Amino acid sequence: MVAWVIVIIVFSLLRPAEYFTRANFDSLISTQATLLLLAIAFMIPIIIGDLDLSVAGTTGLSLTLVGFLNGVHNWPIALAGLVAVGAAVLVGVVNVTLVVGLGVDVIVTTLGVYTVLVGVALGISGAPIGNISAGFTNVVSASFLGLQVSFWIVIALCAVVWYVLSQTPLGRRIFVTGANREVARLSGLRVAGLRSLCLMAAAVLGGLAGVLIAGVEGSSDPTTGPSLLFPALAAVFLGSTAITPGRFNVWGTVIAVYFLVFGVAGLEQVGLSGWISQVFNGAALAVAVTLAKVTDPRRRQSARGRASTSGSRRGVRARAGAHRPGPRSSEPEDVHD
Amino acid sequence: MSTAAVEPEPRALLVVDGVSKSFRGRRVLDDVSLTVGRGELLALAGHNGSGKSTLVKILAGYHKPDPGGTILLDRRPLEENSPGPATAGLAFVHQDLALVDSATVMENICLASYPQHRWGGINWRQTRRQVRSALARLALDVPMDVMVGTLDPTTKALIAIARAFGSLEEYGDGLLVLDEPTAYLPEDGADRLFALIKTVCERGYGVVLVTHSLKDITDRTDSVAVLRDGKCVYHGSSRDLPLPVLVDMIVVQAIVPPAHDGEAAKTTQAAAPPGVTLRVKDLEIGNVRIEELSVSRGEIVGITGLVGSGYAAPLYAMFDGRHRGARGEVEIDGASFDLRRTTPSLMVRSGVALIPGDRLAHGGVQSGTIRENATLLSLDRVSRRGYRIGRRAEAQFAADMMKRYGVANADPNDNLERLSGGNQQKMILGKWLAADPSILLLDEPTHGMDVGACQAVYEMIRQACRRGVSPVVASGDSDVLTELCDRVVVMRRGRVVATLVGSEITEANIVGAAGLWTLSRSTAYRRRITGACVLSLQASVAASTPTR
């Protein structure tokens, strides 16, 4: 949060004319809302302990489908969007079948599914497609309370996800399953159902992100999905260091997304281009996670627990949370929610 | 301060003098002084939260003591900023053993002394030789290339000790610190462990043993330091120490929590029909088979045996049958279930609760808060119409539970892992009891806990029983069985070999039935025969003498 404000101030001072303007803020917040939606889609299965890489592929596929059906074949936008989300549901079903049903390792499976989806998107259309219905793009980029509708749609979805995850018994069960799957199972929670739900939610939100991108951009580029994979994932992990440090959370992810977006935009306006976004995204993630680790007050104090290997058990927190939290994996959690 | 101060002798290996430690302003260790000589086995005793673990972690370099005290190891100050247990002349075995399950026995053992084997690469032949001799010293008959994860807890503990001792031997002198290794060991394993410790001591090393087993302290150690609320209340010989005196020194407070529902319990007890609530038929899991086992309302049933006899398996077979590959049938309050299809979620809905034996890994969510753990099974009760968790209702629920079971000095928003083992278990048990089960399955409910916490947990189980819950306790700890159970089923090699009721439940009977049966019976038999012969001889002599 603080870092985000600092980023804004620094670049505002460096480039007051271009950076510190309403138009710039509006465009950054609104156009990058789709990245936020994708990040939220990634976050949901990560919370329950499944790193679903295919989400970015789903987004790419859905975007390409909208472009192909609406831009090329002139289907009505609603129908094209419906088909795109339907495809996303299908991807979710495949993921659930493989990961939950057959018990294949989630990262391996979804890496495969992701790669397939990227290929399929390219197969549908090798080149970017323009001509998305003007009606749709106008609605999405219409101004509402000073920001575009796309942003408000995403924020509304964020609020729903936040409510479910942090305020309801369902969200609590998802958290517990992610923190310790065996405890969840032995507590009688339906772990398989919860995991399926999270994977499906991720796929649907990923698909919606694709539809929304079509509206925001007015065109569909089949390489969009892959280009969003890393920033979205980085934002999720970065977000776990904010608001409720140590736990993946919606508002932390929101802040993280905009921290990255504003940082990259600022650097580009200062004159660094292209390569800087990757360097900034990557460095921000590494630095933030390191800082969170170094400054975690629990690290030094909680060693009174009988599992005295606190250091080593926590060493892999981000990854342990992301892929398979075996019965023993634990994250250093802060708890002021 | 030690009541029986021991002068630091010049030969002392470890001298701890006036060491204190505070966390967030709370004194966990208060002016602790003790010494360990070469060849001495010092037991470190105290209830959970008394500061034992903190002291061990200071020795290990995880914590820095508050300024003021000194710690000398072999007359040199202990490096205060030592990075970890790598300090020369100190070796640790922690309760969780820190073994890598997916590595072989050999790899685990050479993990500690890794640098010594590296000249650009690992000298595998020498490693192998060293590991073999290390295992031989322990009389451990374990193939070196077996994955540690496939071994039983006893062997794992011995391997961890072998590894720690190996690093000490290379240095040639030093202190071995064992943090409750006996908690995992059955009687014969403990015998092997203490035999090894004796050898270690005889060769001039010092040993500090953190333990809850009071009998081990009085029977098998040289000296004992008792910590209570961070203070060292006794430091001296353990040889002539009567057990009750030791218990008195360790236990600090009233250990039985107030019966919050004493009146209600009595009426329920009177009202509850003494019917069978749980019946198991033809249960089969692994090599364990139980033809029939019934539990009636109002009785606490124990299942026991030696480690390896599979005494805990029936609990998991009932609760988690499908996952564990169990077969047979279980009847709960009249409803019958096929064990091939029982799952935790089905069982929880049918009113069964299981407190797993591995508290750290399966009991509760260590990285979740105490509050989240407390309400996990009662989320519907603290949420409005099942949709939104009421923050205040939830906080109240957790606070009530903590108060009821005497979990003091903790913030419900702290992570569960910050509670001591005993308090964790109280919360885990409380969590399940809050879900109102009719059957309560417990696997080693007091494993690794101090006397006070054990009593508190016993009382929780007894109260639940009075309210009409049927507890089934699997335990290898004879104290649990003798203090708690009305009926004890003894298993050996996967079969029920004896059922003890009421006053028959004694340590001797349990041990007798569990495995040392042949030995016990034959010696007893011999003794009885000899005695009988002597008696009859005397009787005949006595009978004959006066008449003649």
PDB file of C-alpha atoms in Angstrom, chain B residues 64 75 149 249 271 450 460:
ATOM      1  CA  LYS B  64      19.182 -15.236  22.387  1.00  0.00           C
ATOM      2  CA  ARG B  75      34.317 -23.350  29.959  1.00  0.00           C
ATOM      3  CA  GLY B 149       9.257 -42.347   5.642  1.00  0.00           C
ATOM      4  CA  MET B 249       7.297 -29.774  42.091  1.00  0.00           C
ATOM      5  CA  ALA B 271     -31.581 -39.963  31.916  1.00  0.00           C
ATOM      6  CA  ASP B 450       2.584 -32.656  31.113  1.00  0.00           C
ATOM      7  CA  MET B 460     -12.764 -33.206  29.576  1.00  0.00           C
TER       8      MET B 460
END
